[in-house]
Coordinates of C-alpha atoms and ligand atoms in Angstrom, one line a residue:
M15 CA -17.6 -15.7 -1.6
L16 CA -15.5 -18.0 -2.8
S17 CA -17.8 -21.4 -4.4
R18 CA -17.8 -24.6 -2.3
Q19 CA -16.3 -25.9 -5.8
I20 CA -13.1 -23.4 -5.1
A21 CA -12.9 -24.0 -1.6
A22 CA -12.8 -28.3 -2.0
K23 CA -9.8 -27.3 -4.2
L24 CA -8.1 -25.1 -1.8
Q25 CA -8.2 -28.0 0.6
E26 CA -5.6 -29.5 -1.9
Y27 CA -2.6 -26.6 -0.9
E28 CA -0.7 -26.4 2.1
T29 CA -1.9 -23.9 4.5
P30 CA -1.7 -21.0 5.2
F31 CA -1.6 -19.4 1.7
Y32 CA -2.2 -16.2 -0.3
L33 CA -5.0 -16.5 -2.5
Y34 CA -4.9 -14.0 -5.4
D35 CA -7.6 -13.4 -7.4
V36 CA -6.0 -12.2 -10.8
A37 CA -9.0 -11.4 -12.5
L38 CA -10.3 -9.1 -9.7
L39 CA -6.7 -7.5 -10.2
R40 CA -6.9 -7.2 -13.9
Q41 CA -10.5 -5.4 -13.6
T42 CA -9.3 -3.1 -11.0
L43 CA -6.4 -2.5 -13.0
E44 CA -8.6 -1.4 -16.3
S45 CA -10.9 0.8 -14.2
L46 CA -7.6 2.8 -13.0
M47 CA -5.7 3.0 -16.1
S48 CA -9.0 3.6 -18.1
I49 CA -9.9 6.6 -16.1
A50 CA -6.6 7.9 -15.5
S51 CA -5.8 8.0 -18.8
K52 CA -8.8 10.6 -19.7
Y53 CA -6.9 12.9 -17.4
D54 CA -3.7 11.7 -18.3
Y55 CA -3.1 11.0 -14.5
K56 CA 0.2 8.8 -14.3
I57 CA -0.1 6.0 -12.2
H58 CA 2.3 4.5 -9.6
Y59 CA 2.4 1.3 -8.3
A60 CA 3.4 1.4 -4.5
I61 CA 5.3 -1.8 -4.3
K62 CA 5.2 -1.8 -0.9
A63 CA 1.5 -3.0 -0.8
N64 CA 2.6 -6.5 -2.5
Y65 CA 5.8 -7.6 -4.3
D66 CA 4.5 -11.2 -5.8
A67 CA 6.1 -11.1 -9.0
R68 CA 3.4 -12.7 -10.8
L69 CA 0.9 -9.6 -9.5
L70 CA 3.9 -7.4 -11.0
Q71 CA 4.0 -9.0 -14.0
I72 CA 0.4 -8.4 -14.5
I73 CA 0.6 -4.9 -13.0
R74 CA 3.9 -3.9 -15.4
E75 CA 1.8 -4.8 -18.7
Y76 CA -1.0 -1.8 -18.0
G77 CA 1.6 0.7 -18.0
V78 CA 1.7 1.3 -14.6
G79 CA 5.0 3.1 -12.5
I80 CA 6.2 2.3 -9.7
D81 CA 6.5 4.2 -6.1
C82 CA 9.5 2.1 -3.7
A83 CA 10.6 2.8 -0.2
S84 CA 14.0 1.2 -0.4
G85 CA 16.9 0.1 -2.9
N86 CA 15.5 -3.1 -2.4
E87 CA 12.3 -2.6 -4.0
L88 CA 13.9 -0.2 -6.4
R89 CA 15.9 -3.2 -7.3
C90 CA 12.6 -5.9 -6.8
A91 CA 11.0 -3.1 -9.7
I92 CA 13.7 -2.9 -12.0
E93 CA 14.3 -6.7 -12.1
A94 CA 10.4 -6.9 -12.7
G95 CA 11.4 -4.8 -15.6
F96 CA 9.8 -1.8 -14.6
D97 CA 10.6 1.4 -16.5
P98 CA 13.3 3.3 -13.9
K99 CA 11.8 7.1 -15.7
Q100 CA 8.7 5.8 -14.5
I101 CA 9.9 4.7 -10.6
V102 CA 10.2 7.2 -8.0
Y103 CA 11.7 6.3 -4.6
A104 CA 10.7 8.0 -1.2
G105 CA 11.4 7.0 2.4
V106 CA 12.8 9.1 5.2
G107 CA 15.6 7.3 5.8
K108 CA 17.7 6.2 2.7
R109 CA 21.2 4.5 3.0
D110 CA 24.2 6.0 1.1
K111 CA 24.1 2.9 -0.7
E112 CA 20.9 2.9 -1.6
I113 CA 21.3 6.7 -2.8
R114 CA 24.0 5.6 -5.1
Y115 CA 21.8 2.6 -6.6
A116 CA 18.9 4.9 -7.6
I117 CA 21.4 7.4 -9.2
E118 CA 23.0 4.8 -11.0
Q119 CA 19.4 3.8 -12.2
G120 CA 18.5 7.0 -13.7
I121 CA 15.0 6.8 -11.7
L122 CA 12.3 9.3 -12.6
A123 CA 12.8 11.2 -9.2
I124 CA 14.2 10.6 -5.5
N125 CA 11.8 12.2 -3.4
C126 CA 13.6 13.8 -0.5
E127 CA 12.5 13.9 3.3
S128 CA 14.7 16.2 4.4
I129 CA 17.3 19.3 3.8
E130 CA 20.0 16.8 5.1
E131 CA 19.2 14.3 2.4
L132 CA 18.9 16.6 -0.5
H133 CA 22.9 17.4 0.2
L134 CA 23.6 14.1 0.5
V135 CA 22.1 13.3 -3.2
N136 CA 23.5 16.0 -4.0
E137 CA 27.0 14.9 -2.7
L138 CA 26.4 11.4 -4.5
A139 CA 25.1 12.7 -7.4
G140 CA 28.8 14.9 -7.8
E141 CA 30.6 11.5 -7.0
A142 CA 28.8 10.1 -9.8
G143 CA 29.4 12.8 -12.2
R144 CA 25.4 13.2 -12.9
V145 CA 22.6 15.8 -12.1
V146 CA 19.9 13.7 -10.6
S147 CA 16.2 14.7 -10.5
V148 CA 14.9 15.1 -6.9
A149 CA 11.3 15.6 -5.8
L150 CA 10.4 17.7 -2.9
R151 CA 8.5 15.4 0.0
V152 CA 6.5 18.4 1.6
N153 CA 4.5 17.4 4.8
P154 CA 1.5 19.5 4.5
D155 CA 0.2 19.0 7.6
I156 CA -3.5 17.6 6.8
D157 CA -5.4 15.1 8.6
P158 CA -6.5 12.3 6.5
K159 CA -9.2 10.9 8.7
T160 CA -7.5 7.7 8.7
N161 CA -6.3 5.0 11.4
H162 CA -3.7 7.0 13.5
C163 CA -1.1 4.5 12.7
I164 CA -1.3 5.2 9.2
D165 CA -1.4 8.6 9.0
T166 CA 1.7 10.2 7.2
G167 CA 1.1 13.9 6.4
Q168 CA 0.4 16.0 9.9
A169 CA 2.9 18.3 11.1
D170 CA 4.3 15.9 13.6
S171 CA 4.8 13.3 11.5
K172 CA 8.2 11.6 10.3
F173 CA 7.7 12.3 6.9
G174 CA 8.3 15.0 4.4
I175 CA 9.8 18.4 5.0
S176 CA 8.2 20.9 6.5
Y177 CA 6.5 23.8 4.1
E178 CA 8.6 26.7 6.7
E179 CA 11.5 24.9 6.4
I180 CA 11.7 24.3 2.7
L181 CA 10.6 28.3 2.5
S182 CA 13.9 28.8 5.1
Q183 CA 15.9 26.9 3.0
V184 CA 15.0 27.8 -0.9
D185 CA 18.4 29.8 -1.4
D186 CA 20.7 26.5 0.5
I187 CA 18.5 24.1 -1.8
K188 CA 18.9 26.5 -5.1
S189 CA 22.6 26.6 -4.5
L190 CA 22.6 22.6 -4.9
M191 CA 24.1 21.9 -8.5
N192 CA 24.1 18.5 -9.0
I193 CA 20.4 17.9 -8.2
Q194 CA 17.2 19.2 -10.2
V195 CA 14.0 19.8 -8.3
I196 CA 11.6 18.7 -10.6
G197 CA 8.8 17.9 -8.7
M198 CA 7.1 18.3 -5.8
H199 CA 5.3 14.9 -3.5
I200 CA 2.6 14.5 -1.0
H201 CA 1.3 11.5 0.5
I202 CA -0.6 12.4 3.7
G203 CA -1.7 9.0 4.8
S204 CA -3.8 5.2 4.0
Q205 CA -7.2 3.9 3.7
I206 CA -8.5 7.4 3.5
R207 CA -12.2 6.3 3.0
E208 CA -13.5 10.5 3.4
L209 CA -12.9 11.5 0.0
H210 CA -13.5 15.5 1.2
V211 CA -9.6 14.9 2.5
F212 CA -8.6 15.1 -1.0
E213 CA -10.3 18.0 -2.0
N214 CA -8.4 19.6 1.2
M215 CA -5.1 18.2 0.2
C216 CA -5.5 19.8 -3.8
N217 CA -6.1 23.5 -1.9
K218 CA -2.9 22.6 0.1
V219 CA -1.0 21.1 -2.8
N220 CA -2.5 24.2 -4.7
A221 CA -0.7 26.9 -2.9
I222 CA 2.3 25.0 -1.5
V223 CA 2.9 24.6 -5.7
A224 CA 1.9 28.2 -6.9
N225 CA 4.8 29.0 -3.8
L226 CA 7.2 27.3 -5.3
T227 CA 6.8 28.2 -8.5
Q228 CA 7.6 31.6 -7.2
L229 CA 10.4 30.9 -5.6
G230 CA 12.0 30.2 -8.7
F231 CA 11.1 26.1 -9.0
E232 CA 10.3 24.8 -12.5
L233 CA 8.2 22.1 -10.7
E234 CA 7.4 19.8 -14.0
F235 CA 5.1 17.2 -12.1
V236 CA 3.3 16.8 -8.6
D237 CA 3.0 13.5 -6.8
V238 CA 0.1 13.4 -4.4
G239 CA 0.9 10.0 -3.1
G240 CA -1.8 7.0 -2.9
G241 CA -3.8 6.1 0.2
L242 CA -7.4 5.6 -1.3
G243 CA -9.2 3.3 0.9
I244 CA -11.0 -0.2 0.3
N245 CA -13.8 -1.2 2.1
Y246 CA -13.0 -3.7 5.1
D247 CA -16.2 -4.5 6.3
M248 CA -17.9 -5.9 3.0
P249 CA -15.3 -6.5 0.3
E250 CA -17.9 -7.9 -1.7
N251 CA -20.2 -4.6 -1.8
E252 CA -16.6 -2.9 -3.6
P253 CA -14.1 -5.1 -5.3
I254 CA -13.3 -2.3 -6.8
P255 CA -12.1 1.1 -5.5
N256 CA -14.3 4.2 -6.8
F257 CA -10.9 5.6 -8.8
A258 CA -13.8 7.5 -10.6
S259 CA -14.4 9.6 -7.7
V260 CA -11.0 10.5 -6.5
F261 CA -9.6 11.6 -9.9
A262 CA -13.1 13.8 -10.8
I263 CA -12.2 15.8 -7.1
I264 CA -8.4 16.1 -8.1
K265 CA -9.7 17.1 -11.7
Q266 CA -12.0 19.8 -10.1
H267 CA -10.1 21.1 -7.4
L268 CA -6.1 20.6 -8.3
K269 CA -5.1 23.4 -10.1
V270 CA -1.5 22.7 -11.2
G271 CA -1.2 24.1 -14.7
A272 CA 0.4 21.9 -17.1
R273 CA 2.3 19.8 -14.7
S274 CA 1.8 16.0 -14.5
V275 CA -0.3 14.8 -11.7
H276 CA 1.1 11.2 -10.2
F277 CA -0.6 8.9 -7.9
E278 CA 1.3 6.2 -6.3
F279 CA -1.8 3.6 -5.2
G280 CA -0.9 0.6 -2.9
R281 CA -4.0 -1.3 -1.3
S282 CA -6.0 0.3 -3.3
I283 CA -4.4 -1.7 -6.6
V284 CA -4.3 -5.3 -4.9
G285 CA -5.9 -4.7 -1.3
Q286 CA -8.9 -6.5 -2.8
C287 CA -7.6 -9.2 -4.7
G288 CA -6.2 -11.1 -2.1
E289 CA -7.2 -13.3 0.3
L290 CA -5.6 -15.3 3.5
I291 CA -6.7 -18.8 4.0
T292 CA -5.8 -20.7 6.9
K293 CA -7.1 -23.8 8.5
V294 CA -8.2 -24.5 11.9
L295 CA -6.2 -26.2 14.5
F296 CA -7.9 -26.4 17.5
N297 CA -11.2 -25.3 19.2
K298 CA -11.3 -24.5 22.8
T299 CA -12.8 -22.1 25.2
T300 CA -11.3 -19.9 28.0
A301 CA -12.3 -20.0 31.8
T302 CA -13.8 -16.3 31.2
G303 CA -16.3 -18.2 28.4
R304 CA -14.5 -16.9 25.4
R305 CA -14.8 -19.3 22.6
L306 CA -11.1 -19.4 20.7
V307 CA -10.8 -20.8 17.2
I308 CA -7.0 -21.4 16.6
V309 CA -6.2 -21.1 13.1
D310 CA -2.1 -22.1 11.4
A311 CA -2.1 -18.6 10.5
S312 CA -0.9 -15.9 12.8
M313 CA 0.7 -12.3 13.1
T314 CA 3.4 -13.6 11.1
E315 CA 1.7 -13.8 7.9
L316 CA -0.7 -10.9 8.4
I317 CA 0.2 -8.7 11.1
R318 CA -2.4 -5.6 10.3
P319 CA -4.9 -7.0 13.4
A320 CA -1.8 -7.1 15.9
L321 CA -0.1 -3.8 14.5
Y322 CA -2.9 -1.8 13.8
G323 CA -6.2 -3.2 15.2
S324 CA -7.0 -3.0 11.7
Y325 CA -10.5 -5.1 11.2
H326 CA -10.4 -7.8 8.0
N327 CA -13.8 -9.8 7.1
I328 CA -13.7 -13.6 8.1
E329 CA -16.0 -16.4 6.8
N330 CA -15.5 -20.7 7.1
I331 CA -15.4 -21.5 3.5
T332 CA -16.0 -25.5 4.5
S333 CA -18.0 -25.7 7.5
E334 CA -22.0 -27.2 6.3
E335 CA -23.4 -26.5 9.8
E336 CA -26.6 -24.2 10.1
Q337 CA -25.7 -22.7 13.5
R338 CA -23.8 -20.1 13.8
L339 CA -21.4 -18.8 16.9
K340 CA -19.9 -16.3 18.1
Y341 CA -15.7 -17.0 18.1
T342 CA -12.4 -15.4 18.9
I343 CA -10.2 -16.4 16.0
V344 CA -6.1 -16.0 17.1
G345 CA -3.1 -17.5 15.5
T346 CA -0.1 -19.4 16.7
A347 CA 2.4 -16.8 17.1
C348 CA 3.7 -16.3 20.9
E349 CA 2.1 -12.7 21.5
S350 CA -1.1 -11.9 23.1
T351 CA -1.8 -9.3 19.9
D352 CA -2.3 -12.1 18.1
V353 CA -6.0 -12.0 17.4
F354 CA -7.6 -11.9 14.4
D355 CA -10.7 -10.9 15.3
E356 CA -13.0 -11.4 18.5
N357 CA -16.9 -11.9 18.2
V358 CA -16.9 -13.1 14.7
S359 CA -20.2 -15.0 13.5
L360 CA -19.2 -18.2 11.7
P361 CA -21.0 -21.2 11.4
I362 CA -20.0 -24.3 13.8
T363 CA -16.3 -24.2 13.1
K364 CA -14.5 -27.2 13.9
R365 CA -10.9 -28.5 12.8
G366 CA -9.8 -29.1 9.9
D367 CA -11.9 -26.0 8.4
L368 CA -11.0 -23.4 6.0
L369 CA -11.4 -19.8 6.8
T370 CA -10.8 -17.0 4.6
I371 CA -9.3 -13.7 6.0
K372 CA -10.8 -11.3 3.0
S373 CA -8.9 -7.9 1.8
A374 CA -5.6 -9.4 2.3
G375 CA -3.7 -8.2 -1.0
A376 CA -2.2 -4.6 0.5
Y377 CA 0.3 -4.8 3.7
G378 CA -0.5 -8.9 4.3
M379 CA 2.6 -10.8 2.4
S380 CA 4.7 -8.0 2.5
M381 CA 4.7 -7.5 6.0
A382 CA 5.2 -11.2 6.7
S383 CA 7.7 -12.5 9.0
C384 CA 9.5 -15.1 9.9
Y385 CA 9.3 -14.7 13.9
N386 CA 9.1 -17.9 16.2
Q387 CA 10.9 -19.5 13.0
H388 CA 7.6 -19.7 10.7
D389 CA 7.8 -20.4 7.0
L390 CA 6.1 -17.7 4.8
P391 CA 3.4 -18.4 3.3
G392 CA 3.2 -19.2 0.0
A393 CA 0.7 -17.7 -3.0
V394 CA -2.6 -19.7 -5.1
Y395 CA -3.6 -17.9 -8.2
S396 CA -7.1 -18.1 -9.4
D397 CA -6.5 -18.8 -12.9
T398 CA -4.3 -22.1 -11.9
L399 CA -7.1 -23.8 -10.1
Ligands
PLP5 C1 4.9 7.2 0.0 C2 3.8 6.6 0.0 N1 3.4 6.5 -1.1 C3 2.5 5.7 -1.8 C4 2.2 4.9 -0.7 C5 0.6 3.9 -0.8 O1 -0.4 4.2 -0.1 P1 -1.5 3.5 -0.1 O2 -1.3 1.7 0.0 O3 -2.5 3.8 0.8 O4 -1.8 3.3 -1.8 C6 2.6 4.7 0.5 C7 2.1 4.1 1.9 O5 2.6 3.9 2.9 C8 3.4 5.6 0.8 O6 3.9 6.0 2.3

């Protein structure tokens, strides 16, 4: 909970804006990297979670690599000073110019998601006179037990190449002389809170890696993606995700010999470090008795509730009222799904009060849009308050 003092300072900024807790980001990175180094695990930050330049600068200080999902994300990472040799690039639909750029930059691996893509990378690598390192993104058909909107590793998903297809195309893949398959990649979904899912994932990966090796692929690394969830319900109880538990599970169950093991964490690195601060514009009650609080943020600043039905904890940080009421918190966009949450218990909330929408550091700002010609939200950093 933000102190009264901080809340008073926040009144000086134009709302809505993202407030980033820089100290928490550092603690999160320290926790992550100290445990990862014990196991010699390689960590990539999934830059799609948040591109904020100041956050990237801090993340880079900890020696983290990058996982990107487009040519522009790759450019953003390179311009922020990340080492291309620590960058992987996944994505089901890479454009030719994006692949060319990745080849030029000499990144660690292009994580290919279809046989056609492997052919295209091979062709473009040939044109560039290079042999390009790639990883096969395999669809492992695992249920990550998360919101269906953010699962990515089930058989019918658009992501990755089906394992069966890889097996049937081994000779074809091996005939591509301008690519070298150095890695195997999976990413099964996001906001995974049931950690036993990672055990299932390891069992699948073990079998796939053993088979690919037998088939003659000389894999140097296994990239098991991201996906570790955060506590949206009670963020104060778990500001730093439980990296130790996930790594312990992976250490115990993943059997990939001397190959290096990579992770691509997004949400778990930045999710709890950001909150969206918004001001109450109006109160009104619908004919059905629903008490609405209309705030100056909307799905254009934070789309997750409207897009996925995701939950974010909301608090009034300036009200001094004792009595609490139940409110529906809605935004300014011309969309009926632009609702942050219903039945939110808040102290009596009035025009001008500041609300915080918590755990919004990941997939908040990076998914913001200018729909209704809204301005993009600004950013305020805790160490400058
Ligand atoms: C390929 C890939 N890697 C990593 C991530 C990061 O996932 P998370 O933010 O859940 O850690 C994503 C998220 O969509 C992804 O698609």
